[in-house]
């Protein structure tokens, strides 16, 4: 994967976090998302997801200089994958869709989205970790 592609990946992940939250919550007016998972997806939690998205965008062009921060991004995504796995094993997506289609779509995609970006950030972390110029620093 080229550095240009990686930069675009960071930007896409940031846009998914920021605009994704705004779209699925209908500008923070959709109560179904935070009511469905008040621990992880509270309005504060959703705002923090957007902040993480801004962090992804902020390092898009300098990712190769912040390998340990990229490692933190892997852990952040892992935490959401675990939270989603727990949630999906104890809840019904159909119940969420019955309340609100956008909330249903949100809960249908967020776990897969975080899993895919966890893999992406892992790839970037190990690519940076093994590159010769990184080892020289």
PDB file of C-alpha atoms in Angstrom:
ATOM      1  CA  UNK A   1       0.000   0.000   0.000  1.00  0.00           C
ATOM      2  CA  UNK A   2       1.439   3.382  -0.969  1.00  0.00           C
ATOM      3  CA  UNK A   3       1.730   6.300   1.448  1.00  0.00           C
ATOM      4  CA  UNK A   4      -0.830   8.171  -0.650  1.00  0.00           C
ATOM      5  CA  UNK A   5      -3.317   5.320  -0.263  1.00  0.00           C
ATOM      6  CA  UNK A   6      -2.639   5.161   3.477  1.00  0.00           C
ATOM      7  CA  UNK A   7      -3.226   8.916   3.788  1.00  0.00           C
ATOM      8  CA  UNK A   8      -6.564   8.492   2.017  1.00  0.00           C
ATOM      9  CA  UNK A   9      -7.411   5.616   4.375  1.00  0.00           C
ATOM     10  CA  UNK A  10      -6.874   7.852   7.404  1.00  0.00           C
ATOM     11  CA  UNK A  11      -9.068  10.542   5.854  1.00  0.00           C
ATOM     12  CA  UNK A  12     -11.813   8.044   4.985  1.00  0.00           C
ATOM     13  CA  UNK A  13     -11.774   6.656   8.531  1.00  0.00           C
ATOM     14  CA  UNK A  14     -12.044  10.170   9.929  1.00  0.00           C
ATOM     15  CA  UNK A  15     -14.914  11.059   7.614  1.00  0.00           C
ATOM     16  CA  UNK A  16     -16.701   7.823   8.551  1.00  0.00           C
ATOM     17  CA  UNK A  17     -16.423   8.764  12.226  1.00  0.00           C
ATOM     18  CA  UNK A  18     -17.406  12.416  11.890  1.00  0.00           C
ATOM     19  CA  UNK A  19     -19.936  12.567   9.079  1.00  0.00           C
ATOM     20  CA  UNK A  20     -21.156   9.054   9.829  1.00  0.00           C
ATOM     21  CA  UNK A  21     -22.174  10.047  13.343  1.00  0.00           C
ATOM     22  CA  UNK A  22     -23.838  13.231  12.097  1.00  0.00           C
ATOM     23  CA  UNK A  23     -25.762  11.406   9.366  1.00  0.00           C
ATOM     24  CA  UNK A  24     -26.918   8.403  11.397  1.00  0.00           C
ATOM     25  CA  UNK A  25     -27.865  10.513  14.427  1.00  0.00           C
ATOM     26  CA  UNK A  26     -29.619  13.006  12.160  1.00  0.00           C
ATOM     27  CA  UNK A  27     -27.513  15.789  13.599  1.00  0.00           C
ATOM     28  CA  UNK A  28     -27.756  14.446  17.169  1.00  0.00           C
ATOM     29  CA  UNK A  29     -31.564  14.413  17.050  1.00  0.00           C
ATOM     30  CA  UNK A  30     -31.976  10.615  16.795  1.00  0.00           C
ATOM     31  CA  UNK A  31     -32.586   9.361  20.337  1.00  0.00           C
ATOM     32  CA  UNK A  32     -32.737   5.700  19.307  1.00  0.00           C
ATOM     33  CA  UNK A  33     -28.958   5.298  18.918  1.00  0.00           C
ATOM     34  CA  UNK A  34     -28.035   6.503  22.432  1.00  0.00           C
ATOM     35  CA  UNK A  35     -31.068   4.824  24.023  1.00  0.00           C
ATOM     36  CA  UNK A  36     -30.146   1.497  22.404  1.00  0.00           C
ATOM     37  CA  UNK A  37     -26.624   1.507  23.867  1.00  0.00           C
ATOM     38  CA  UNK A  38     -26.453   4.243  26.512  1.00  0.00           C
ATOM     39  CA  UNK A  39     -23.009   3.212  27.718  1.00  0.00           C
ATOM     40  CA  UNK A  40     -21.025   3.266  24.461  1.00  0.00           C
ATOM     41  CA  UNK A  41     -23.283   5.358  22.215  1.00  0.00           C
ATOM     42  CA  UNK A  42     -24.433   8.089  24.570  1.00  0.00           C
ATOM     43  CA  UNK A  43     -24.421  11.553  23.042  1.00  0.00           C
ATOM     44  CA  UNK A  44     -21.078  12.151  24.746  1.00  0.00           C
ATOM     45  CA  UNK A  45     -19.795   8.833  23.372  1.00  0.00           C
ATOM     46  CA  UNK A  46     -20.927   9.790  19.879  1.00  0.00           C
ATOM     47  CA  UNK A  47     -19.203  13.161  20.213  1.00  0.00           C
ATOM     48  CA  UNK A  48     -15.995  11.388  21.254  1.00  0.00           C
ATOM     49  CA  UNK A  49     -16.252   9.142  18.185  1.00  0.00           C
ATOM     50  CA  UNK A  50     -16.232  12.328  16.125  1.00  0.00           C
ATOM     51  CA  UNK A  51     -13.169  13.582  18.039  1.00  0.00           C
ATOM     52  CA  UNK A  52     -11.367  10.308  17.231  1.00  0.00           C
ATOM     53  CA  UNK A  53     -12.317  10.889  13.597  1.00  0.00           C
ATOM     54  CA  UNK A  54     -10.711  14.314  13.679  1.00  0.00           C
ATOM     55  CA  UNK A  55      -7.567  12.730  15.161  1.00  0.00           C
ATOM     56  CA  UNK A  56      -7.443  10.245  12.258  1.00  0.00           C
ATOM     57  CA  UNK A  57      -7.674  13.110   9.778  1.00  0.00           C
ATOM     58  CA  UNK A  58      -5.079  15.161  11.700  1.00  0.00           C
ATOM     59  CA  UNK A  59      -2.396  12.494  11.282  1.00  0.00           C
ATOM     60  CA  UNK A  60      -3.293  11.482   7.718  1.00  0.00           C
ATOM     61  CA  UNK A  61      -0.252  13.183   6.207  1.00  0.00           C
ATOM     62  CA  UNK A  62       2.188  12.464   9.058  1.00  0.00           C
ATOM     63  CA  UNK A  63       1.172   8.930  10.049  1.00  0.00           C
ATOM     64  CA  UNK A  64       4.716   7.655   9.448  1.00  0.00           C
ATOM     65  CA  UNK A  65       6.004   9.968  12.188  1.00  0.00           C
ATOM     66  CA  UNK A  66       3.516   8.872  14.867  1.00  0.00           C
ATOM     67  CA  UNK A  67       3.695   5.073  14.845  1.00  0.00           C
ATOM     68  CA  UNK A  68       2.692   4.711  18.513  1.00  0.00           C
ATOM     69  CA  UNK A  69      -0.336   6.938  18.005  1.00  0.00           C
ATOM     70  CA  UNK A  70      -1.333   4.671  15.119  1.00  0.00           C
ATOM     71  CA  UNK A  71      -0.975   1.806  17.622  1.00  0.00           C
ATOM     72  CA  UNK A  72      -3.374   3.655  19.920  1.00  0.00           C
ATOM     73  CA  UNK A  73      -5.811   3.872  16.998  1.00  0.00           C
ATOM     74  CA  UNK A  74      -5.630   0.079  16.701  1.00  0.00           C
ATOM     75  CA  UNK A  75      -6.524  -0.258  20.391  1.00  0.00           C
ATOM     76  CA  UNK A  76      -9.353   2.269  20.056  1.00  0.00           C
ATOM     77  CA  UNK A  77     -10.868   0.315  17.176  1.00  0.00           C
ATOM     78  CA  UNK A  78     -10.372  -2.967  19.055  1.00  0.00           C
ATOM     79  CA  UNK A  79     -12.317  -1.549  22.004  1.00  0.00           C
ATOM     80  CA  UNK A  80     -15.249  -0.689  19.712  1.00  0.00           C
ATOM     81  CA  UNK A  81     -15.108  -4.101  18.024  1.00  0.00           C
ATOM     82  CA  UNK A  82     -15.309  -5.776  21.426  1.00  0.00           C
ATOM     83  CA  UNK A  83     -18.128  -3.457  22.539  1.00  0.00           C
ATOM     84  CA  UNK A  84     -20.018  -4.161  19.318  1.00  0.00           C
ATOM     85  CA  UNK A  85     -19.517  -7.913  19.625  1.00  0.00           C
ATOM     86  CA  UNK A  86     -20.925  -7.817  23.143  1.00  0.00           C
ATOM     87  CA  UNK A  87     -23.833  -5.599  22.070  1.00  0.00           C
ATOM     88  CA  UNK A  88     -24.793  -7.643  18.989  1.00  0.00           C
ATOM     89  CA  UNK A  89     -24.710 -10.884  20.971  1.00  0.00           C
ATOM     90  CA  UNK A  90     -27.226  -9.481  23.489  1.00  0.00           C
ATOM     91  CA  UNK A  91     -29.566  -7.409  21.295  1.00  0.00           C
ATOM     92  CA  UNK A  92     -31.748  -7.685  18.219  1.00  0.00           C
ATOM     93  CA  UNK A  93     -31.066  -5.543  15.180  1.00  0.00           C
ATOM     94  CA  UNK A  94     -34.676  -6.043  14.111  1.00  0.00           C
ATOM     95  CA  UNK A  95     -35.847  -4.309  17.299  1.00  0.00           C
ATOM     96  CA  UNK A  96     -33.649  -1.334  16.450  1.00  0.00           C
ATOM     97  CA  UNK A  97     -34.906  -1.227  12.840  1.00  0.00           C
ATOM     98  CA  UNK A  98     -38.473  -1.275  14.167  1.00  0.00           C
ATOM     99  CA  UNK A  99     -37.732   1.901  16.114  1.00  0.00           C
ATOM    100  CA  UNK A 100     -35.686   3.743  13.477  1.00  0.00           C
ATOM    101  CA  UNK A 101     -34.173   2.660  10.140  1.00  0.00           C
ATOM    102  CA  UNK A 102     -31.152   4.967  10.438  1.00  0.00           C
ATOM    103  CA  UNK A 103     -30.372   3.605  13.902  1.00  0.00           C
ATOM    104  CA  UNK A 104     -30.757   0.084  12.548  1.00  0.00           C
ATOM    105  CA  UNK A 105     -28.345   0.850   9.724  1.00  0.00           C
ATOM    106  CA  UNK A 106     -25.914   2.392  12.210  1.00  0.00           C
ATOM    107  CA  UNK A 107     -25.910  -0.713  14.406  1.00  0.00           C
ATOM    108  CA  UNK A 108     -25.658  -2.922  11.302  1.00  0.00           C
ATOM    109  CA  UNK A 109     -22.443  -1.309  10.043  1.00  0.00           C
ATOM    110  CA  UNK A 110     -20.526   0.151  12.959  1.00  0.00           C
ATOM    111  CA  UNK A 111     -18.922  -3.091  14.120  1.00  0.00           C
ATOM    112  CA  UNK A 112     -17.756  -4.078  10.638  1.00  0.00           C
ATOM    113  CA  UNK A 113     -16.560  -0.530   9.961  1.00  0.00           C
ATOM    114  CA  UNK A 114     -14.463  -0.492  13.138  1.00  0.00           C
ATOM    115  CA  UNK A 115     -13.119  -3.989  12.434  1.00  0.00           C
ATOM    116  CA  UNK A 116     -12.008  -2.988   8.919  1.00  0.00           C
ATOM    117  CA  UNK A 117     -10.277   0.159  10.170  1.00  0.00           C
ATOM    118  CA  UNK A 118      -8.683  -1.789  13.027  1.00  0.00           C
ATOM    119  CA  UNK A 119      -7.110  -4.015  10.358  1.00  0.00           C
ATOM    120  CA  UNK A 120      -6.091  -0.959   8.333  1.00  0.00           C
ATOM    121  CA  UNK A 121      -4.466   0.773  11.323  1.00  0.00           C
ATOM    122  CA  UNK A 122      -2.748  -2.519  12.276  1.00  0.00           C
ATOM    123  CA  UNK A 123      -1.311  -2.797   8.783  1.00  0.00           C
ATOM    124  CA  UNK A 124      -0.062   0.801   8.938  1.00  0.00           C
ATOM    125  CA  UNK A 125       1.416   0.316  12.424  1.00  0.00           C
ATOM    126  CA  UNK A 126       3.392  -2.756  11.387  1.00  0.00           C
ATOM    127  CA  UNK A 127       4.441  -1.149   8.117  1.00  0.00           C
ATOM    128  CA  UNK A 128       5.803   1.878  10.007  1.00  0.00           C
ATOM    129  CA  UNK A 129       7.359  -0.300  12.713  1.00  0.00           C
ATOM    130  CA  UNK A 130       9.329  -2.314  10.154  1.00  0.00           C
ATOM    131  CA  UNK A 131      10.368   0.455   7.782  1.00  0.00           C
ATOM    132  CA  UNK A 132      14.129   1.214   7.799  1.00  0.00           C
ATOM    133  CA  UNK A 133      13.732   4.986   8.146  1.00  0.00           C
ATOM    134  CA  UNK A 134      11.500   4.527  11.205  1.00  0.00           C
ATOM    135  CA  UNK A 135      14.099   2.305  12.860  1.00  0.00           C
ATOM    136  CA  UNK A 136      16.754   4.999  12.315  1.00  0.00           C
ATOM    137  CA  UNK A 137      14.861   7.550  14.401  1.00  0.00           C
TER     138      UNK A 137
END
